[in-house]
Structure formats: C-alpha cells, structure tokens
Amino acid sequence: MISIFYFYPMIQALILSFQSGSGTNLSFVGLSNYKRVFTDPTFIAAFTNTFIYLIIQVPIMILLGLFLSVLLNDPKLKFRSFFRIAIFLPCVTSLVAYSVIFKDLFATNGIINKFLLQFSLVPEAINWLADPFWAKVTIIIAITWRWTGYNMIFYLSGLQNIDHSIYEAAKIDGASSFQQFFKITIPMLKPIILFTSITSTIGTLQIFDEVMNITKGGPGNSTTSISQYIYNLSFKYTPDFGYAATVSYFVVIAIVIFAALQFKLAGDKK
Amino acid sequence: MKKIKRIFTYLFLTFAAIISIFPFFWMIVSATNKSIDVSKGKLIPGSHLVENFKNLIETVDIVPALTNSAIISVSTTILSLIIASLAGYGFEIYQSKRKDIVFNILLISMMIPFAALMVPLYRMFGSISTVAPFIGMDTLVAVMLPTLTTAFLIFFFRQNTKMFSKELIEAGRIDGLSELGIFFRIYMPTMKTTYAAAAIITFMNSWNNYLWPLVVLQSPEKQTIPLLISNLGSSYSPDYGVIMLTIVIATLPTALIFFLMQKHFVAGMMGSVK
C-alpha cells in the first residue's frame, strides 16, 4: 500500500518533472522545468514565505511548548489538568475551521483589532490580512495557536520520565530554575525535541490549509506557500503537471536537508 | 521570590489558557448571534441560535457533507487501524533479516510531503476512473485509499508493541491458537489503549483532511465538511452566525471523541515516545 500510494507516485512525479505542457498534452522538455524554477518570481516568493514561517514559527512553538510543559509538570500546581486540557484544546479543531475563525478574528474590524484599540495597544487598527508583513504574522500566530499544545503533550510525557531526584540534587547544588531548565530539562528531552522539531518542520514546509483559508496567499503573493503554489499550478491556473511536479521536488529536497540538519545539530548518532 | 514565581506561573498559564480557549468561546457565542452582531464582535450569547439553525438547514448542505465525512472517517479509521496494527505487530514480533531495511524505507515515506504526491495521485485516479469508475475520481473511496496506510501509524503500533509481553504469544501458540487467532484474541484486547489513541489520531486526521478531498472531489453533493466550511468562509455575502454554527457542528465529533477518550489519548501518546 505504501509503495502504491507513496513511492510509485514519487517516481511518477520525477518523470513528470522533466515534462511540460497543459493538462494531458505532456512532452519531454529535459531540464527546462528545473531552470524555470530559479527565475520564477512566484516560486521564489512561495519558497521565501514558507522558509520564513519555518524559521520563525518552529523555534517559537518548541520553546513555548517546553516552557508550558515545565510549568505544568509541577505536581504542586493547582488546576493542572484544567490548564493542560485548555492548552491542548486547539488540536481538536480542523485546520480549515480554525482558519476561517482566525480570518474573522483578524479582520480589520475584527475582535483582535477592537481589543488592541480598546486598551490603546496600537494607535490605529492593524490591517492584518491586507498588509504583507502582518498577513505573515497572522499565519504564524495561527499555526502557533493550533500546534503548541500538541507538541507540549510530547514534552509533558517526556518530563514524566525524568527522575525527580536529579532536580533535587541540582537544587542542593544551588542551580537556579533557569540553569535547571537549560542544563537538565533540555538535554534530557533532546530526543523528543528532535522528534517534534522534525515533525513540525515537515508540517510547516507543507502548510496549505491555513494559507488557503486565511489569506488565499495574498496580498499579492506575500503569504503563498509552496504547497499552495503547487495546487495552483495543477488545478487553478492552466494545469501544468510537469512544472508542478518539479516544484514539488523542491519541497522534498528542502525536507531532506532540514531533517538532516536537525539530526546533525542534535548530534544524535543513532 | 518564590511567591512571585508562583504568581507569574499562574498568570502565564491563565493567559495561555484564555488564548487557547478564546476562539472556541467566540465561535460558540457567535453561533447564537445574528450575522451583523458577529461582525460587530459581540461577545455575549444571543437568542439567534434557533434562527441560525433554520437558516443552516435551508441554505447549507450540511447533512450530506456530514454523512460523507462520517462514512470516510469511520471506514478509514477502522481499516487503517487493522492494517497498521497488523504491520506494526509483524515488524516487532517476527524476526527477519530485511525487516529493518523495509522499516526504514517505510519511515522515509513519512518525509514525503503530500504536495509532491498530489499530482501523480490525481493522474492515477484519473486513469483508474476509465476502468473502475466506482473507485476513480470524485468518489469517496478515492478520498480514503491514499490515507489508509500511513508510516506514522505503523511506527506508532510498533513502538507500543514493544511493551506487549511475548510470553502471551508463546502461551497462545501452546494452546493451539493460529497466528491470526493470537493477534485478534490476545493482542487486540490487551492493546486497547494503543488502539484508542490511534483511533483518535486517525479519525481526527481523516475528518479534517482538506487538500486531497479538494483535489479529488468535484461534485457538490460529494463534498466533505472541511470543503463545505471553506466554501462558506469565502462566499461573498456570508452569514457569520450560520458559518459559526456550521463550524461548531463540524468540530463537535472530534471534540467529543477527544474528551471521552482523553485519558487513553495521553497514555497512548506517551507509549509512542518511550
């Protein structure tokens, strides 16, 4: 099954990536699709956007998830399960449903702006969805909202496997909470952090639902993602399956590079 | 100093909880308000729920969409649980030299983004359509097929099988059970928690799947819940109250399943990272 629905299509895509033409009229064009990629402004925009989401959102989410899980791991904390469920709750929403909600929340006359104006946090309403910069920020906030709790659950379960006596010993030696966090918690959770950062990287490089439903890729192409571009190339513009397949190979390459990089950074030799 | 830290902890967690819950609160409140009040950002429940519900039934094809989503998600969950647990069990219990190679290849498939598969799959189902229209384009089967086997789920079952006691298998063999008998009568009942967690994950993914159904389904009567919501959200004269009510209804199944099986879910997730 895996080979029918994953590997066979992958090989098909490789063959397709050397072809061009609209719909089913495909002809062999050699490497010209690959040359086209480097001078295609929409591809460059989509690639840059996806990359920005990745390098900003993934670290924020992982640190936030870690921080929350450390706070929630304290057995003396009251309302622990309430907080845990509340923060995990965003994971039950569908990507499309929450995207539609975020689109309304971040509208120019939406609740977020009303709130910010009410407390004079901003001088005037922010044009969240129509400004290239703020539109990206909105997407990043949205993904962070949806996925932080999900990653937090992995850290929480990892933390529960760490022996409490290590912290006791560190306290006796006079280590501050910060030192404990960076010298004990993070190294002990390393395999789980690696796991979540790789899955989040793969997820972010594939981002589609949010961009499609919050901003439609706009304004201009300032929020388009690679997946959305592939979708547009295949089904929205005049279908060019060959070029779409070429672009999709860039996602594969990007994922492989990032995963290898993370393995290297983590120094995990397993 | 310690007290300040305590206060900070609670403040921070409360803040995080409010941010996490707020969109839910807003969507539920909005489902009871008039469209105009929703766009004004009214935060108190209104009396418009029944009205919104009537409009919803009249203007939105929610019943067929719910039915389609339910058919797809329930069958996907049942079938992929059987396939993945058999595979995960096999990988862990049976010894074979090439096992690890095959498993590593499987894990690589986890890294292949769906966007890269979309076009070839689309063409594949396009050509299937000409020979077997009932599993080709624009059918619910076509939505399900590519999602039935995922390396993640096999990996998940393999990890959890590590905790399954091998003596039970030996005992089963001595008692004369067939290999499949051992699987269905011993393995399955003892691994209930794992199955529950896997079921939640699979059901949620399937219920919320958007990109592939968007590609493969064309006729309006076949659309699933995410497609419906997406269309409502981008319509020109949206009735926000109705949209919010639709989203509430669409979120209910996954939210309910999560709350009912919350304990299993966390326990099952923990098994997978050990």
Coordinates of C-alpha atoms in Angstrom, one line a residue:
Chain A
M1 CA 0.0 0.0 0.0
I2 CA 2.7 2.4 1.0
S3 CA 4.6 1.7 -2.2
I4 CA 1.4 2.2 -4.3
F5 CA 0.5 5.5 -2.7
Y6 CA 3.9 6.9 -1.9
F7 CA 6.7 5.5 -3.9
Y8 CA 5.0 4.9 -7.2
P9 CA 3.7 8.5 -7.3
M10 CA 7.1 9.8 -6.3
I11 CA 8.7 8.1 -9.3
Q12 CA 5.8 9.3 -11.5
A13 CA 6.5 12.8 -10.2
L14 CA 10.1 12.5 -11.1
I15 CA 9.3 11.6 -14.6
L16 CA 6.7 14.3 -14.8
S17 CA 9.2 16.9 -13.6
F18 CA 11.0 16.6 -16.9
Q19 CA 7.9 17.1 -18.9
S20 CA 5.8 20.2 -19.7
G21 CA 2.5 21.1 -21.3
S22 CA -1.0 21.7 -20.2
G23 CA -3.4 19.0 -19.0
T24 CA -2.6 15.7 -20.6
N25 CA -0.6 17.1 -23.5
L26 CA 2.8 16.5 -22.0
S27 CA 6.0 16.4 -23.9
F28 CA 9.5 15.8 -22.7
V29 CA 11.4 19.0 -22.1
G30 CA 14.5 17.9 -20.2
L31 CA 15.8 20.2 -17.5
S32 CA 13.9 23.3 -18.6
N33 CA 11.4 23.0 -15.7
Y34 CA 14.3 23.0 -13.3
K35 CA 15.8 26.1 -14.9
R36 CA 12.4 27.8 -14.8
V37 CA 12.2 27.3 -11.0
F38 CA 15.1 29.6 -10.3
T39 CA 13.7 32.6 -12.3
D40 CA 10.1 32.1 -11.3
P41 CA 9.1 35.0 -9.0
T42 CA 6.1 33.3 -7.6
F43 CA 8.1 30.2 -6.7
I44 CA 10.8 32.4 -5.1
A45 CA 8.0 34.2 -3.1
A46 CA 6.4 30.9 -2.1
F47 CA 9.7 29.5 -1.1
T48 CA 10.7 32.5 0.9
N49 CA 7.4 32.7 2.7
T50 CA 7.5 29.0 3.6
F51 CA 11.0 29.4 4.9
I52 CA 10.1 32.4 7.0
Y53 CA 7.2 30.5 8.6
L54 CA 9.6 27.7 9.3
I55 CA 12.5 29.6 10.9
I56 CA 10.3 31.9 13.0
Q57 CA 7.4 29.7 14.0
V58 CA 9.0 26.3 14.8
P59 CA 11.5 27.7 17.4
I60 CA 8.9 29.8 19.0
M61 CA 6.5 26.9 19.2
I62 CA 9.1 24.5 20.6
L63 CA 10.3 26.9 23.3
L64 CA 6.8 27.9 24.2
G65 CA 5.7 24.2 24.4
L66 CA 8.7 23.3 26.5
F67 CA 8.2 26.2 28.8
L68 CA 4.5 25.4 29.3
S69 CA 5.2 21.7 29.9
V70 CA 7.8 22.6 32.6
L71 CA 5.3 24.8 34.3
L72 CA 2.6 22.1 34.0
N73 CA 4.8 19.4 35.2
D74 CA 5.0 20.9 38.8
P75 CA 3.0 18.4 40.9
K76 CA 2.1 21.1 43.4
L77 CA 0.4 23.2 40.7
K78 CA -3.4 23.7 41.2
F79 CA -5.9 23.2 38.3
R80 CA -3.2 21.3 36.5
S81 CA -5.5 19.2 34.3
F82 CA -7.6 22.2 33.5
F83 CA -4.7 24.1 32.1
R84 CA -3.4 21.0 30.3
I85 CA -6.8 20.4 28.6
A86 CA -7.3 24.1 27.8
I87 CA -3.9 24.4 26.1
F88 CA -4.4 21.1 24.2
L89 CA -7.9 22.1 23.1
P90 CA -6.8 23.8 19.8
C91 CA -5.6 20.4 18.5
V92 CA -9.2 19.2 18.1
T93 CA -10.1 21.8 15.6
S94 CA -9.9 21.2 11.9
L95 CA -7.3 23.3 10.1
V96 CA -10.0 24.7 7.8
A97 CA -12.4 25.5 10.6
Y98 CA -9.9 27.4 12.8
S99 CA -8.5 29.2 9.7
V100 CA -12.0 30.6 9.0
I101 CA -12.3 31.6 12.6
F102 CA -8.9 33.3 12.6
K103 CA -9.8 35.1 9.4
D104 CA -12.7 36.7 11.2
L105 CA -10.8 37.4 14.4
F106 CA -8.1 39.2 12.5
A107 CA -10.3 41.1 10.1
T108 CA -9.8 44.9 10.1
N109 CA -12.9 45.4 12.1
G110 CA -12.4 42.1 13.9
I111 CA -12.1 41.3 17.6
I112 CA -8.3 41.4 17.8
N113 CA -8.2 45.0 16.5
K114 CA -11.1 46.0 18.7
F115 CA -9.2 44.6 21.7
L116 CA -5.9 46.3 20.8
L117 CA -7.6 49.6 20.2
Q118 CA -9.7 49.4 23.4
F119 CA -6.5 49.1 25.5
S120 CA -4.6 51.6 23.3
L121 CA -2.0 49.0 22.5
V122 CA -1.9 50.2 18.9
P123 CA -2.6 53.8 17.6
E124 CA -4.9 52.5 14.8
A125 CA -6.4 49.3 13.5
I126 CA -3.8 46.9 12.0
N127 CA -4.7 45.8 8.5
W128 CA -3.8 42.2 9.5
L129 CA -4.8 40.4 6.3
A130 CA -4.1 43.1 3.7
D131 CA -0.6 44.1 4.7
P132 CA 2.2 41.7 3.5
F133 CA 4.0 41.8 6.8
W134 CA 1.0 41.5 9.2
A135 CA -0.5 38.8 7.0
K136 CA 2.5 36.6 7.5
V137 CA 2.4 37.4 11.3
T138 CA -1.3 36.3 11.3
I139 CA -0.4 33.0 9.7
I140 CA 2.4 32.4 12.2
I141 CA 0.2 33.2 15.1
A142 CA -2.5 30.9 13.8
I143 CA -0.1 27.9 13.4
T144 CA 1.4 28.6 16.8
W145 CA -2.1 28.6 18.4
R146 CA -3.0 25.3 16.7
W147 CA 0.2 23.2 17.3
T148 CA 1.8 24.4 20.6
G149 CA -0.4 22.2 22.8
Y150 CA 0.2 19.2 20.5
N151 CA 3.9 19.4 21.0
M152 CA 3.5 20.2 24.7
I153 CA 1.9 16.8 25.2
F154 CA 5.1 15.1 24.0
Y155 CA 7.3 17.1 26.3
L156 CA 5.0 16.5 29.2
S157 CA 5.2 12.8 28.7
G158 CA 9.0 13.1 28.4
L159 CA 9.3 15.1 31.5
Q160 CA 7.4 12.5 33.5
N161 CA 10.1 10.0 32.7
I162 CA 12.8 12.2 34.2
D163 CA 13.7 11.2 37.7
H164 CA 12.8 14.0 40.2
S165 CA 15.9 13.3 42.3
I166 CA 18.0 14.9 39.5
Y167 CA 16.3 18.2 40.1
E168 CA 16.6 17.7 43.9
A169 CA 20.3 17.2 43.6
A170 CA 20.6 20.3 41.3
K171 CA 18.7 22.4 43.8
I172 CA 21.0 21.4 46.6
D173 CA 24.0 22.3 44.4
G174 CA 22.4 25.7 44.1
A175 CA 21.2 25.6 40.5
S176 CA 18.6 28.2 39.6
S177 CA 15.4 27.3 37.7
F178 CA 16.9 28.7 34.5
Q179 CA 20.0 26.6 34.9
Q180 CA 17.9 23.5 35.7
F181 CA 15.8 24.2 32.5
F182 CA 18.8 24.5 30.2
K183 CA 21.2 22.1 31.9
I184 CA 18.8 19.3 32.8
T185 CA 15.4 19.6 31.1
I186 CA 16.6 20.4 27.6
P187 CA 19.4 17.8 27.4
M188 CA 17.1 15.1 28.9
L189 CA 14.4 15.8 26.4
K190 CA 16.7 16.0 23.4
P191 CA 15.3 13.0 21.5
I192 CA 11.7 14.3 21.9
I193 CA 12.7 17.8 20.9
L194 CA 14.4 16.4 17.9
F195 CA 11.2 14.3 17.1
T196 CA 8.9 17.3 17.4
S197 CA 11.2 19.7 15.5
I198 CA 11.4 17.3 12.6
T199 CA 7.6 16.7 12.5
S200 CA 6.9 20.4 12.9
T201 CA 9.4 21.2 10.1
I202 CA 7.8 18.7 7.8
G203 CA 4.4 20.1 8.7
T204 CA 5.4 23.7 8.2
L205 CA 7.0 23.0 4.8
Q206 CA 3.7 21.5 3.7
I207 CA 1.5 24.3 5.0
F208 CA -1.6 24.7 2.9
D209 CA -5.0 24.8 4.7
E210 CA -4.3 27.9 6.7
V211 CA -2.8 30.0 3.9
M212 CA -5.6 28.9 1.5
N213 CA -8.4 29.8 4.0
I214 CA -7.0 32.8 5.9
T215 CA -5.3 34.9 3.2
K216 CA -5.6 32.9 -0.1
G217 CA -1.9 33.6 -0.4
G218 CA -2.4 37.3 -0.7
P219 CA -1.9 40.2 -0.6
G220 CA 0.0 39.7 -3.8
N221 CA 1.9 36.5 -3.2
S222 CA 3.1 37.6 0.3
T223 CA 1.8 34.6 2.1
T224 CA 1.6 31.9 -0.6
S225 CA 3.2 28.6 0.5
I226 CA 4.9 26.1 -1.8
S227 CA 2.1 23.6 -1.4
Q228 CA -0.4 26.2 -2.4
Y229 CA 1.7 27.2 -5.4
I230 CA 1.8 23.5 -6.5
Y231 CA -2.0 23.3 -6.0
N232 CA -2.5 26.5 -8.1
L233 CA -0.1 25.2 -10.8
S234 CA -2.0 21.9 -11.1
F235 CA -5.6 22.9 -10.6
K236 CA -6.2 26.6 -10.7
Y237 CA -4.1 28.1 -13.5
T238 CA -3.8 26.3 -16.8
P239 CA -2.8 22.9 -15.5
D240 CA 0.9 22.3 -15.8
F241 CA 1.5 19.0 -14.1
G242 CA 5.1 18.7 -15.2
Y243 CA 6.2 22.0 -13.7
A244 CA 4.1 21.4 -10.5
A245 CA 6.0 18.1 -10.1
T246 CA 9.3 19.9 -10.4
V247 CA 8.3 22.4 -7.7
S248 CA 7.2 19.5 -5.5
Y249 CA 10.6 18.0 -5.7
F250 CA 12.0 21.2 -4.2
V251 CA 9.8 20.5 -1.1
V252 CA 11.1 17.0 -0.9
I253 CA 14.7 18.3 -1.1
A254 CA 14.1 21.0 1.4
I255 CA 12.6 18.5 3.9
V256 CA 15.5 16.1 3.5
I257 CA 18.0 18.9 4.0
F258 CA 16.3 20.3 7.1
A259 CA 15.8 16.9 8.7
A260 CA 19.5 16.1 8.1
L261 CA 20.5 19.4 9.5
Q262 CA 18.4 18.9 12.7
F263 CA 19.9 15.4 13.2
K264 CA 23.3 17.0 12.9
L265 CA 22.5 19.8 15.2
A266 CA 21.2 17.4 17.8
G267 CA 24.3 15.4 17.4
D268 CA 22.3 12.2 17.6
K269 CA 24.3 9.4 16.2
K270 CA 21.6 6.8 16.5
Chain B
M1 CA 10.8 35.4 45.5
K2 CA 9.1 32.1 45.5
K3 CA 5.8 33.7 45.8
I4 CA 6.4 36.0 42.8
K5 CA 7.4 32.9 40.7
R6 CA 4.1 31.2 41.7
I7 CA 2.0 34.2 40.8
F8 CA 3.9 34.5 37.5
T9 CA 3.3 30.8 36.7
Y10 CA -0.4 31.1 37.3
L11 CA -0.7 34.4 35.4
F12 CA 1.2 32.9 32.4
L13 CA -0.8 29.7 32.4
T14 CA -4.1 31.6 32.7
F15 CA -3.1 33.8 29.9
A16 CA -2.2 30.8 27.7
A17 CA -5.4 29.0 28.6
I18 CA -7.5 32.1 27.7
I19 CA -5.8 32.4 24.3
S20 CA -6.3 28.7 23.7
I21 CA -10.0 28.8 24.7
F22 CA -11.0 32.2 23.3
P23 CA -11.6 31.2 19.6
F24 CA -13.8 28.3 20.9
F25 CA -15.7 30.7 23.1
W26 CA -16.1 33.1 20.3
M27 CA -17.3 30.5 17.8
I28 CA -19.9 29.2 20.3
V29 CA -21.2 32.6 21.2
S30 CA -21.3 33.7 17.6
A31 CA -23.4 30.7 16.7
T32 CA -26.1 32.2 18.8
N33 CA -25.9 35.7 17.3
K34 CA -27.1 37.4 14.2
S35 CA -24.6 37.8 11.4
I36 CA -24.4 41.6 12.0
D37 CA -23.7 41.1 15.7
V38 CA -20.9 38.6 14.9
S39 CA -19.2 41.1 12.6
K40 CA -19.6 43.7 15.3
G41 CA -17.7 41.4 17.6
K42 CA -20.5 40.8 20.1
L43 CA -19.1 38.6 22.9
I44 CA -22.4 37.8 24.8
P45 CA -24.6 34.9 23.8
G46 CA -27.6 36.0 21.8
S47 CA -31.0 34.4 21.1
H48 CA -30.5 33.7 17.5
L49 CA -29.4 30.0 17.7
V50 CA -32.7 28.5 16.5
E51 CA -32.9 31.0 13.7
N52 CA -29.3 30.3 12.6
F53 CA -30.1 26.6 12.8
K54 CA -33.1 27.0 10.5
N55 CA -31.1 29.0 8.0
L56 CA -28.3 26.5 8.2
I57 CA -30.7 23.6 7.3
E58 CA -32.3 25.6 4.5
T59 CA -29.2 27.2 2.9
V60 CA -26.3 24.8 3.6
D61 CA -26.0 21.2 2.6
I62 CA -24.7 20.2 5.9
V63 CA -26.4 16.8 6.2
P64 CA -24.8 15.3 3.1
A65 CA -21.5 16.8 4.0
L66 CA -21.7 15.3 7.5
T67 CA -22.7 11.9 6.1
N68 CA -19.8 11.9 3.6
S69 CA -17.3 12.9 6.2
A70 CA -18.7 10.3 8.6
I71 CA -18.5 7.5 6.0
I72 CA -15.0 8.4 5.1
S73 CA -13.7 8.9 8.6
V74 CA -15.2 5.8 10.2
S75 CA -14.2 3.4 7.4
T76 CA -10.7 5.0 7.2
T77 CA -10.2 4.6 10.9
I78 CA -11.4 1.0 11.1
L79 CA -9.4 -0.1 8.0
S80 CA -6.2 1.7 8.8
L81 CA -6.2 0.5 12.4
I82 CA -6.4 -3.1 11.2
I83 CA -3.7 -2.6 8.6
A84 CA -1.3 -0.6 10.7
S85 CA -1.6 -2.8 13.8
L86 CA -1.0 -5.9 11.8
A87 CA 2.0 -4.3 10.2
G88 CA 3.3 -2.9 13.5
Y89 CA 2.8 -6.2 15.2
G90 CA 4.5 -8.1 12.4
F91 CA 7.5 -5.7 12.5
E92 CA 8.0 -6.2 16.2
I93 CA 7.2 -9.9 16.7
Y94 CA 8.6 -11.7 13.7
Q95 CA 12.3 -11.9 13.0
S96 CA 13.6 -11.3 9.6
K97 CA 16.9 -10.0 8.2
R98 CA 15.4 -7.5 5.9
K99 CA 12.9 -6.2 8.5
D100 CA 14.9 -3.1 9.4
I101 CA 15.6 -2.1 5.8
V102 CA 11.9 -2.3 4.9
F103 CA 11.0 -0.4 8.1
N104 CA 13.5 2.4 7.3
I105 CA 12.1 2.7 3.8
L106 CA 8.7 3.0 5.4
L107 CA 9.9 5.8 7.7
I108 CA 11.3 7.7 4.7
S109 CA 7.8 7.8 3.2
M110 CA 6.8 9.9 6.3
M111 CA 9.1 12.6 4.9
I112 CA 7.4 12.8 1.5
P113 CA 5.1 15.8 1.5
F114 CA 1.6 15.3 0.3
A115 CA 2.0 18.2 -2.2
A116 CA 4.6 16.0 -4.0
L117 CA 2.2 13.1 -4.3
M118 CA -0.9 15.2 -5.2
V119 CA -0.3 15.5 -9.0
P120 CA 0.7 11.8 -9.6
L121 CA -2.1 10.6 -7.4
Y122 CA -4.6 12.8 -9.3
R123 CA -3.4 11.3 -12.6
M124 CA -3.5 7.8 -11.1
F125 CA -7.1 8.1 -10.0
G126 CA -7.9 9.8 -13.3
S127 CA -6.8 6.7 -15.2
I128 CA -8.5 4.4 -12.7
S129 CA -11.7 6.2 -13.5
T130 CA -11.8 4.9 -17.0
V131 CA -11.6 1.2 -15.9
A132 CA -13.3 1.3 -12.5
P133 CA -15.4 4.5 -12.0
F134 CA -16.5 3.5 -8.5
I135 CA -13.0 4.0 -7.1
G136 CA -11.9 6.7 -9.5
M137 CA -12.2 10.5 -9.4
D138 CA -15.0 12.1 -7.4
T139 CA -15.7 9.1 -5.3
L140 CA -15.4 8.7 -1.5
V141 CA -13.3 5.6 -2.0
A142 CA -10.7 7.7 -3.8
V143 CA -10.6 10.1 -0.9
M144 CA -9.9 7.2 1.5
L145 CA -7.5 5.0 -0.4
P146 CA -4.3 7.0 -0.2
T147 CA -4.8 7.7 3.5
L148 CA -5.4 4.1 4.6
T149 CA -1.8 3.3 5.3
T150 CA 0.5 5.7 7.0
A151 CA 4.0 5.0 8.1
F152 CA 3.3 7.1 11.2
L153 CA 0.6 4.7 12.3
I154 CA 2.7 1.6 11.7
F155 CA 5.5 3.2 13.6
F156 CA 3.1 4.1 16.4
F157 CA 1.9 0.5 16.7
R158 CA 5.4 -0.9 16.5
Q159 CA 6.6 1.4 19.3
N160 CA 3.7 0.3 21.5
T161 CA 4.1 -3.3 20.7
K162 CA 7.5 -3.2 22.4
M163 CA 5.6 -3.2 25.7
F164 CA 3.5 -6.3 24.7
S165 CA 4.6 -9.4 26.6
K166 CA 6.0 -12.0 24.2
E167 CA 5.1 -14.8 26.7
L168 CA 1.5 -14.3 25.9
I169 CA 2.2 -15.2 22.3
E170 CA 4.0 -18.3 23.4
A171 CA 1.1 -19.3 25.6
G172 CA -1.3 -18.8 22.8
R173 CA 0.8 -21.0 20.5
I174 CA 0.9 -23.8 23.1
D175 CA -2.8 -23.5 23.4
G176 CA -3.1 -24.1 19.7
L177 CA -4.2 -20.7 18.5
S178 CA -3.4 -19.7 15.0
E179 CA -1.1 -16.7 14.4
L180 CA -4.1 -14.6 13.4
G181 CA -6.0 -16.0 16.4
I182 CA -3.3 -14.8 18.7
F183 CA -3.5 -11.4 17.0
F184 CA -7.2 -11.0 17.3
R185 CA -7.9 -12.8 20.6
I186 CA -4.8 -11.8 22.6
Y187 CA -3.0 -8.9 21.1
M188 CA -6.0 -6.7 20.2
P189 CA -7.8 -6.9 23.6
T190 CA -4.5 -6.2 25.6
M191 CA -3.6 -3.2 23.4
K192 CA -6.9 -1.3 23.9
T193 CA -5.2 1.9 24.9
T194 CA -3.0 2.0 21.9
Y195 CA -6.0 1.3 19.6
A196 CA -7.9 4.1 21.3
A197 CA -5.1 6.6 20.8
A198 CA -4.5 5.6 17.2
A199 CA -8.3 5.7 16.5
I200 CA -8.5 9.3 17.8
I201 CA -5.5 10.4 15.7
T202 CA -6.7 8.7 12.6
F203 CA -10.3 9.9 12.9
M204 CA -9.2 13.5 13.5
N205 CA -6.9 13.5 10.5
S206 CA -9.5 11.9 8.3
W207 CA -12.3 14.2 9.5
N208 CA -10.2 17.3 9.0
N209 CA -8.4 16.3 5.7
Y210 CA -8.8 19.1 3.2
L211 CA -6.3 19.2 0.4
W212 CA -6.8 15.7 -1.1
P213 CA -10.6 15.8 -1.0
L214 CA -10.4 19.3 -2.5
V215 CA -8.4 17.8 -5.4
V216 CA -10.4 14.6 -5.9
L217 CA -14.0 15.5 -5.2
Q218 CA -15.8 17.6 -7.8
S219 CA -19.5 17.3 -7.4
P220 CA -21.1 19.4 -4.7
E221 CA -23.1 16.5 -3.2
K222 CA -19.9 14.6 -2.5
Q223 CA -18.2 17.4 -0.5
T224 CA -16.9 16.8 3.0
I225 CA -17.2 19.1 6.0
P226 CA -13.9 20.9 5.5
L227 CA -14.7 21.7 1.9
L228 CA -18.1 22.9 2.9
I229 CA -16.6 25.2 5.6
S230 CA -14.0 26.5 3.2
N231 CA -16.7 27.4 0.7
L232 CA -18.9 29.1 3.2
G233 CA -16.0 31.1 4.6
S234 CA -15.1 32.5 1.2
S235 CA -18.6 33.2 -0.1
Y236 CA -19.5 36.8 -1.0
S237 CA -22.3 37.6 1.4
P238 CA -21.5 35.3 4.3
D239 CA -24.0 34.8 7.2
Y240 CA -21.4 34.7 10.0
G241 CA -23.9 33.3 12.5
V242 CA -24.6 30.3 10.2
I243 CA -20.9 29.8 9.4
M244 CA -20.0 29.7 13.1
L245 CA -22.8 27.3 13.8
T246 CA -21.6 25.1 11.0
I247 CA -18.1 25.2 12.4
V248 CA -19.4 24.3 15.9
I249 CA -21.2 21.3 14.5
A250 CA -18.2 20.2 12.4
T251 CA -15.9 20.4 15.5
L252 CA -18.3 18.6 17.8
P253 CA -17.4 15.0 16.7
T254 CA -13.6 15.4 17.2
A255 CA -14.0 17.4 20.4
L256 CA -16.4 14.8 21.8
I257 CA -14.1 11.9 20.9
F258 CA -11.2 13.8 22.4
F259 CA -13.0 14.5 25.7
L260 CA -14.4 11.0 26.0
M261 CA -11.1 9.3 25.3
Q262 CA -8.7 12.0 26.7
K263 CA -7.0 9.6 29.2
H264 CA -6.3 6.9 26.6
F265 CA -5.1 9.5 24.2
V266 CA -2.4 10.9 26.6
A267 CA -1.4 7.4 27.7
G268 CA -1.2 6.2 24.1
M269 CA 0.9 9.2 23.0
M270 CA 3.3 8.5 25.9
G271 CA 3.8 5.0 24.8
S272 CA 4.9 6.2 21.4
V273 CA 7.7 8.4 22.6
K274 CA 9.2 6.0 25.2

